[in-house]
Coordinates of C-alpha atoms in Angstrom, one line a residue:
X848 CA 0.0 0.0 0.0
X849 CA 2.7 2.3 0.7
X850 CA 4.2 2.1 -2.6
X851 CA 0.4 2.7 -3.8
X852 CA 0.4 6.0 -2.1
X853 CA 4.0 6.7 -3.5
X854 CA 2.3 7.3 -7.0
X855 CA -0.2 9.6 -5.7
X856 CA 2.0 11.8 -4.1
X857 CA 2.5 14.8 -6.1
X858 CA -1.6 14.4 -6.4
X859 CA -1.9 15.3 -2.9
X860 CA 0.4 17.8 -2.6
X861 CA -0.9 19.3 -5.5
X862 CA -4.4 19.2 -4.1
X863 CA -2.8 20.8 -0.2
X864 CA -1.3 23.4 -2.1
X865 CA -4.8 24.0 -3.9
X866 CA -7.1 23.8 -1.1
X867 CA -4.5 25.0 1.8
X868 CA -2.5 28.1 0.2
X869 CA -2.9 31.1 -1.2
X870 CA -0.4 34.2 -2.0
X871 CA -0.8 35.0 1.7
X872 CA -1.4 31.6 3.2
X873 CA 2.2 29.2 3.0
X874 CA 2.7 25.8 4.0
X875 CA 6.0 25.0 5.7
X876 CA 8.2 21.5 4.7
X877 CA 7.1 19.9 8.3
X878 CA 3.5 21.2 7.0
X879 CA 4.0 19.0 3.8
X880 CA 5.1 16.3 5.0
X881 CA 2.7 15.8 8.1
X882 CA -0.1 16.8 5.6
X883 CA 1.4 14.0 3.4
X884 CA 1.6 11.5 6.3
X885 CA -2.3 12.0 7.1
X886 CA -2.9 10.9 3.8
X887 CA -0.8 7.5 4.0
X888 CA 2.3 9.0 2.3
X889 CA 5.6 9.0 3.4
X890 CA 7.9 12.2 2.3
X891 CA 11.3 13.2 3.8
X892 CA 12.6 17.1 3.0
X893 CA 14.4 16.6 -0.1
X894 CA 11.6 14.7 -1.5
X895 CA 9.0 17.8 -0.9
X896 CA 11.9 20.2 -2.6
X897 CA 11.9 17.6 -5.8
X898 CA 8.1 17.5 -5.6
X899 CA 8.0 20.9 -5.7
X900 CA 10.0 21.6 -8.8
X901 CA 8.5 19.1 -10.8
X902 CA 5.1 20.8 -9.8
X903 CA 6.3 23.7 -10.9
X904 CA 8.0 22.7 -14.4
X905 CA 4.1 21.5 -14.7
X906 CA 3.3 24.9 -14.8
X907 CA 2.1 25.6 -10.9
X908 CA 2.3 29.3 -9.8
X909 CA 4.2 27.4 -6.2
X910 CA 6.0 30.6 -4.6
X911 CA 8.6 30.8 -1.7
X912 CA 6.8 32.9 1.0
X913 CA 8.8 35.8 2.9
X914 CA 8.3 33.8 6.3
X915 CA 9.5 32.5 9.2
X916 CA 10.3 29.6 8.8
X917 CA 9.8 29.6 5.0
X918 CA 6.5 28.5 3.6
X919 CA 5.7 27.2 0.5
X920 CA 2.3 28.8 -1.7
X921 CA -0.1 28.5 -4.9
X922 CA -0.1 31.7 -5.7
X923 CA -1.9 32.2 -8.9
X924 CA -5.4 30.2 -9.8
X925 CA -8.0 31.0 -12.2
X926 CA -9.5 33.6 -10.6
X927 CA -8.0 36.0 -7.4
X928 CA -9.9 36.5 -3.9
X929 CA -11.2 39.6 -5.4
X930 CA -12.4 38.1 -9.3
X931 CA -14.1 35.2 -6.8
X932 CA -15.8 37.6 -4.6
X933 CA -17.3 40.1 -7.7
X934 CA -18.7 36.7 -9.1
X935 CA -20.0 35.4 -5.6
X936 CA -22.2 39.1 -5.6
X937 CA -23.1 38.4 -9.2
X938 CA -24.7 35.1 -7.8
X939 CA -25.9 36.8 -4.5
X940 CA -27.7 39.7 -6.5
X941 CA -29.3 37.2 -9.4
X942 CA -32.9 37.6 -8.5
X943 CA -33.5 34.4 -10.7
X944 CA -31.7 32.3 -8.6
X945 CA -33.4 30.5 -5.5
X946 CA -31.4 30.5 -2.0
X947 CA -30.5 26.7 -2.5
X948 CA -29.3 27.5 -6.1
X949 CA -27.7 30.5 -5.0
X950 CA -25.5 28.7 -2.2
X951 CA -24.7 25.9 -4.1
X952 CA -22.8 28.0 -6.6
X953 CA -21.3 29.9 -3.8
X954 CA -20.1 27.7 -2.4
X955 CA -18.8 26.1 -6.3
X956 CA -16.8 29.7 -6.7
X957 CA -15.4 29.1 -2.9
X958 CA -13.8 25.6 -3.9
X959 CA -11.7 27.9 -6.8
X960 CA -10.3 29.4 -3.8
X961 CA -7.9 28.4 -0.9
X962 CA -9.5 27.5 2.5
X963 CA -8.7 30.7 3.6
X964 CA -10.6 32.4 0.9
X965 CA -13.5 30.6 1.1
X966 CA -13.7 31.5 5.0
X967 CA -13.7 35.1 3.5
X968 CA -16.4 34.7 1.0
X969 CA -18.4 32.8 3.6
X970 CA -18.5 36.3 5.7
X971 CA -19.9 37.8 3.1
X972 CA -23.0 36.1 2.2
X973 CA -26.1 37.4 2.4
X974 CA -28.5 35.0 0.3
X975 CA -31.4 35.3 2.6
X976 CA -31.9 39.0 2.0
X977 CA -32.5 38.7 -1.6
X978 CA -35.3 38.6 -3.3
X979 CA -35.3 35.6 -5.3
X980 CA -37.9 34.5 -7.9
X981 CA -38.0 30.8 -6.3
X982 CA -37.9 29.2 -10.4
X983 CA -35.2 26.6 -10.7
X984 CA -36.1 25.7 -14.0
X985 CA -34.3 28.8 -15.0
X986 CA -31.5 26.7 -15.0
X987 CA -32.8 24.0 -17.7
X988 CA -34.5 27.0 -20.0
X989 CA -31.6 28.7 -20.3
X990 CA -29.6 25.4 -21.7
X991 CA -32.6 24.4 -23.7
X992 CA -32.5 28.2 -25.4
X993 CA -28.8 27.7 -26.0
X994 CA -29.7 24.5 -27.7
X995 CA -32.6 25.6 -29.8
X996 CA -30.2 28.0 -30.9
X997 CA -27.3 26.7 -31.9
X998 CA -30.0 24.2 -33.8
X999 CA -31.5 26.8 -35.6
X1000 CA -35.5 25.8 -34.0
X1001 CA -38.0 27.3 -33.0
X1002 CA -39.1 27.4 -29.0
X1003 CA -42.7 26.8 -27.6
X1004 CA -43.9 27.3 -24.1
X1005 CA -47.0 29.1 -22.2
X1006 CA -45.8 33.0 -20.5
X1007 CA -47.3 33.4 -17.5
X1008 CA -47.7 36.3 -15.8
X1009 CA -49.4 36.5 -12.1
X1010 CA -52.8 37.8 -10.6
X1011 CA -53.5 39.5 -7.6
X1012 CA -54.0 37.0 -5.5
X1013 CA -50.1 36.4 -6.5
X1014 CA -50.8 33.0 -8.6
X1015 CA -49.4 32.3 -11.7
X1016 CA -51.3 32.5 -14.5
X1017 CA -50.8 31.6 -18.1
X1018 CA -50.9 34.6 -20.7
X1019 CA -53.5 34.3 -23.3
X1020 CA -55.6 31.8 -21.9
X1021 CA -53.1 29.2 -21.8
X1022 CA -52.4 29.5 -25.3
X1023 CA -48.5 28.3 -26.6
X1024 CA -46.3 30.9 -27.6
X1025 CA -44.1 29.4 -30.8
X1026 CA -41.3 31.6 -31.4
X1027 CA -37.5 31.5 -33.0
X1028 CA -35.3 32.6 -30.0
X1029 CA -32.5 35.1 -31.1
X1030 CA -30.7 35.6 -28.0
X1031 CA -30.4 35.5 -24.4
X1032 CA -30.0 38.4 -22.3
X1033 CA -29.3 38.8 -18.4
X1034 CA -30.7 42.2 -17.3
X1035 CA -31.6 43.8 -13.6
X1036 CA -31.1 39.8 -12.3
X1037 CA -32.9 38.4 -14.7
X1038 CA -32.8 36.3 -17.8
X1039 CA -34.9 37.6 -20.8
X1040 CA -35.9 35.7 -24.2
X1041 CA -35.2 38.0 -27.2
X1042 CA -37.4 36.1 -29.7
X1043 CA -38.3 36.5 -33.5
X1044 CA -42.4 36.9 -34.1
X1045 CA -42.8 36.3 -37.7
X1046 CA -46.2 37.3 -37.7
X1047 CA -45.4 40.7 -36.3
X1048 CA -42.0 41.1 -37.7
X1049 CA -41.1 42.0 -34.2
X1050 CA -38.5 41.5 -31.1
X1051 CA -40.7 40.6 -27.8
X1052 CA -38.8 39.8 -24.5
X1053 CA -39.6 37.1 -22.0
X1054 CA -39.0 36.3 -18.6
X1055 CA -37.2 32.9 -19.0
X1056 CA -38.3 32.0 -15.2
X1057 CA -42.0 33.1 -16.2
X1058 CA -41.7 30.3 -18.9
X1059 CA -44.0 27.1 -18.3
X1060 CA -43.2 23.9 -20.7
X1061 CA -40.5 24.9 -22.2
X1062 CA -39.5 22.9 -25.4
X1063 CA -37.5 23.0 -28.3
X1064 CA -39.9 22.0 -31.9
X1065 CA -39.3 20.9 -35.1
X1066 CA -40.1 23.7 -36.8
X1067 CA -36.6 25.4 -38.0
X1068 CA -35.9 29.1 -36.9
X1069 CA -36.7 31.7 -38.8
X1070 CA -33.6 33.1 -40.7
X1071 CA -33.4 36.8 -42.0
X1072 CA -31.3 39.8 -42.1
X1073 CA -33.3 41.6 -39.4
X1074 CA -32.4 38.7 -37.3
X1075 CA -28.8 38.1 -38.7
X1076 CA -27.8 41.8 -37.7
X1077 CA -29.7 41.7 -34.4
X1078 CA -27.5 43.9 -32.2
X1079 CA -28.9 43.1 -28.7
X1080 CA -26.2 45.7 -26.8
X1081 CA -28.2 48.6 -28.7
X1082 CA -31.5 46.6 -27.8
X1083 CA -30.4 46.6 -23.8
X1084 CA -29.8 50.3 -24.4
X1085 CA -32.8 51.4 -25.7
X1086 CA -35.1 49.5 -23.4
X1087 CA -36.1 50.1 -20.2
X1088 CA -36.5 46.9 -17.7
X1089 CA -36.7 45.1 -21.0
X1090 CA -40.0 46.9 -22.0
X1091 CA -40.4 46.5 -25.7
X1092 CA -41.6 49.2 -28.0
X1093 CA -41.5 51.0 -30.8
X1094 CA -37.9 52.7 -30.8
X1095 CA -37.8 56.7 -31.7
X1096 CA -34.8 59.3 -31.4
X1097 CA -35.2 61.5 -28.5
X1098 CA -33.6 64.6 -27.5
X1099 CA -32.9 65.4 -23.6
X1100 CA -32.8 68.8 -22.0
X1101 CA -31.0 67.6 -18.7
X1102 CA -29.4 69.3 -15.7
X1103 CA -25.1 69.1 -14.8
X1104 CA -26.7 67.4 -11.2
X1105 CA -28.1 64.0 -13.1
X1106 CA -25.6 63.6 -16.2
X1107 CA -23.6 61.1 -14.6
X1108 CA -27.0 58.9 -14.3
X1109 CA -27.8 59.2 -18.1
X1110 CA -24.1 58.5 -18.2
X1111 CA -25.1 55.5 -16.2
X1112 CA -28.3 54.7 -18.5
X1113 CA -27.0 55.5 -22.0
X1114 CA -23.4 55.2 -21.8
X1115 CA -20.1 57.6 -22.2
X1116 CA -20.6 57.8 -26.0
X1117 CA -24.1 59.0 -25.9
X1118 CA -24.6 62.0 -28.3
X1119 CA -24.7 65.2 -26.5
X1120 CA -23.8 68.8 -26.6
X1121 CA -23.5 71.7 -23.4
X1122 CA -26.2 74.5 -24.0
X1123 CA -24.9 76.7 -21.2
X1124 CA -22.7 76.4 -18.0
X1125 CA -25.5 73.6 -15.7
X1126 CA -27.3 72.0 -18.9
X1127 CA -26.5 69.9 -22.0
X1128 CA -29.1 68.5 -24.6
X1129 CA -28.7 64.7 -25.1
X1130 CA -30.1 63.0 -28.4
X1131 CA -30.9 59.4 -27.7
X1132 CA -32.8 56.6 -29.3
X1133 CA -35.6 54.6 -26.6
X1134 CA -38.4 52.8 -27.0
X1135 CA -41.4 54.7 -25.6
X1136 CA -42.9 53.0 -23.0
X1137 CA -44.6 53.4 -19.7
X1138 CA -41.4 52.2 -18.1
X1139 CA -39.0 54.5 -20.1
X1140 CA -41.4 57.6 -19.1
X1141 CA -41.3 56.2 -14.8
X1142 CA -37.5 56.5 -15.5
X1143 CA -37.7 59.9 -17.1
X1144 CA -39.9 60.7 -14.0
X1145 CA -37.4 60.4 -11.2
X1146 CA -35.5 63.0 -11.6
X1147 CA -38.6 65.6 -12.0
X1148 CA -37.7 68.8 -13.8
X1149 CA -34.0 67.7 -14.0
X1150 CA -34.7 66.2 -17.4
X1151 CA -37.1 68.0 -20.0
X1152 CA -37.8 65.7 -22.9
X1153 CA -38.3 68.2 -25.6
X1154 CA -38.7 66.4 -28.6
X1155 CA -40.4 64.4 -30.7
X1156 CA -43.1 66.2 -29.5
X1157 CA -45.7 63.4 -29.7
X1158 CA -43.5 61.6 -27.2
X1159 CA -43.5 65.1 -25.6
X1160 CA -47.3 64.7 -25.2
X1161 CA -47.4 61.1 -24.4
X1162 CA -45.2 61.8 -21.5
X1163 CA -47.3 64.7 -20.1
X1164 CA -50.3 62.3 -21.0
X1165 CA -48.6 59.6 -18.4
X1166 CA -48.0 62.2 -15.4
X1167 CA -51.7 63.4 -15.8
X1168 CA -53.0 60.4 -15.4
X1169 CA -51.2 59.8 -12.6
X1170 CA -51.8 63.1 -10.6
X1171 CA -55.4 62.9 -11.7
X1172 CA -55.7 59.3 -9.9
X1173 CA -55.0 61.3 -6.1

């Protein structure tokens, strides 16, 4: 058996290094070979150093640490402490994801990490204040949409939207949406559908966790150049909380005090121009919606949309009918 073990030796001190070190964690020699010894193996001093080397002309990252006595470290992976804890807040702000889903691929990203990095993501998870839209079949749509599009089908399923006694409820009395999916995107924590309707010759969003029966057909996709030269960043752009609509230019009258949030909204290369010393006019394209004009209404008289005008009116349309509700 010991001779056994022999052969799985630079295994296990590959897999220490992995799962004990870190640029600021180190293992010392008497580490390594205790360590060794708990798994069965017998090591002496020279035998570590030799181990170490040939890890290492491998292609391990294995540092010599500035301590006292002299430690021993992985010190590059895939990912560093601070690339695993922006992708452990991704997963801990993905309102798709359910608490169960959401710790299991925590705790996935912490296993990319040393033990002592793990113990640092641990600290920092905060699962059970998120609101989660409790759908695990998010998972399986969004492989079954990957597949239906790198097969070039089309994608049926019932939408379903809910009442207010907060059921689900299928959309269109229950009737099967049949649609070629274009693309995937993941927007405010959620995963939207951007599908092809033929009928419409149009680009409707859906909620992939508001999808029921989701299944790819045998009809094949349909193929054209609207679809071909979809550009889904200037789709995200234009849309607000991926509320389709009919897309228009718009020009923006806005204040110094909120640029950086249409900044935020539109991007550093959105068109605009300074009209005096606190105000700059901003020409973007959006698709009018009741969502785009509840964005335009948070910041009050900060932004004046002055043209088209018949997006002017529709606007002032929307905040009548809202102050004439109180």
């Amino acid at each position: 058996m010991a001779g056994e073990s022999q052969k799985l030796k630079l295994l296990n001190l590959a897999k220490m290094l992995y799962e004990r070190t870190d640029e600021n964690h180190g293992l010392t020699c008497p580490e390594i070979i205790a360590g060794l010894a708990e798994a069965g193996i017998e090591a002496e001093r020279k035998s570590v150093y030799r181990d170490l080397d040939a890890l290492r002309d491998f292609g391990l990252d294995i540092a010599k640490l500035p301590t006292y006595p002299v430690s021993y470290a992985l010190v590059s992976r895939t990912f560093t402490a601070a690339e695993l804890m922006l992708l452990t807040d991704a997963v801990q702000s993905s309102r798709f994801l359910t608490v169960r889903m959401a710790h299991r691929l925590t705790e996935g990203l912490a296993s990319l990490g040393s033990c002592h990095q793990a113990a640092a993501l641990s600290k920092n998870v905060h699962v059970e204040g998120r609101i989660k839209m409790q759908n695990e079949s998010v998972f399986h749509h969004v492989d079954t949409l990957h597949e239906a599009i790198r097969r070039h089908r089309q994608v049926a399923f019932r939408y379903v939207k809910h009442d207010v006694n907060k059921r689900p409820q299928p959309q269109g009395g229950g009737r099967i949406y049949c649609e070629t999916p274009v693309c995937l995107i993941y927007s405010e924590g959620c995963y939207y559908l951007i599908a092809y309707n033929e009928k419409h010759d149009s680009f409707p969003s859906y909620r992939v966790d508001r999808m029921q029966g989701l299944r790819i057909t045998d009809e094949a996709a349909v193929r054209n150049e609207r679809i071909a030269t979809f550009d889904a960043a200037a789709y995200t752009s234009r849309t607000f909380s991926m509320f389709g609509g009919e897309t228009t230019p718009a020009t923006l009258l806005v204040e110094e005090s909120v640029m950086s949030a249409i900044i935020d909204r539109f991007g550093k290369d959105v068109e605009s121009a300074p009209v005096d010393a606190t105000h700059a006019r901003v020409h973007v394209t959006v698709a009018a919606s009741p969502v785009f004009f509840g964005w335009l209404a948070q910041f009050g008289t900060a932004v004046r949309l002055e043209a088209p005008s018949a997006l002017s009116r529709q606007y002032a349309d929307y905040l009548r009918g809202i102050a004439d509700s109180y």
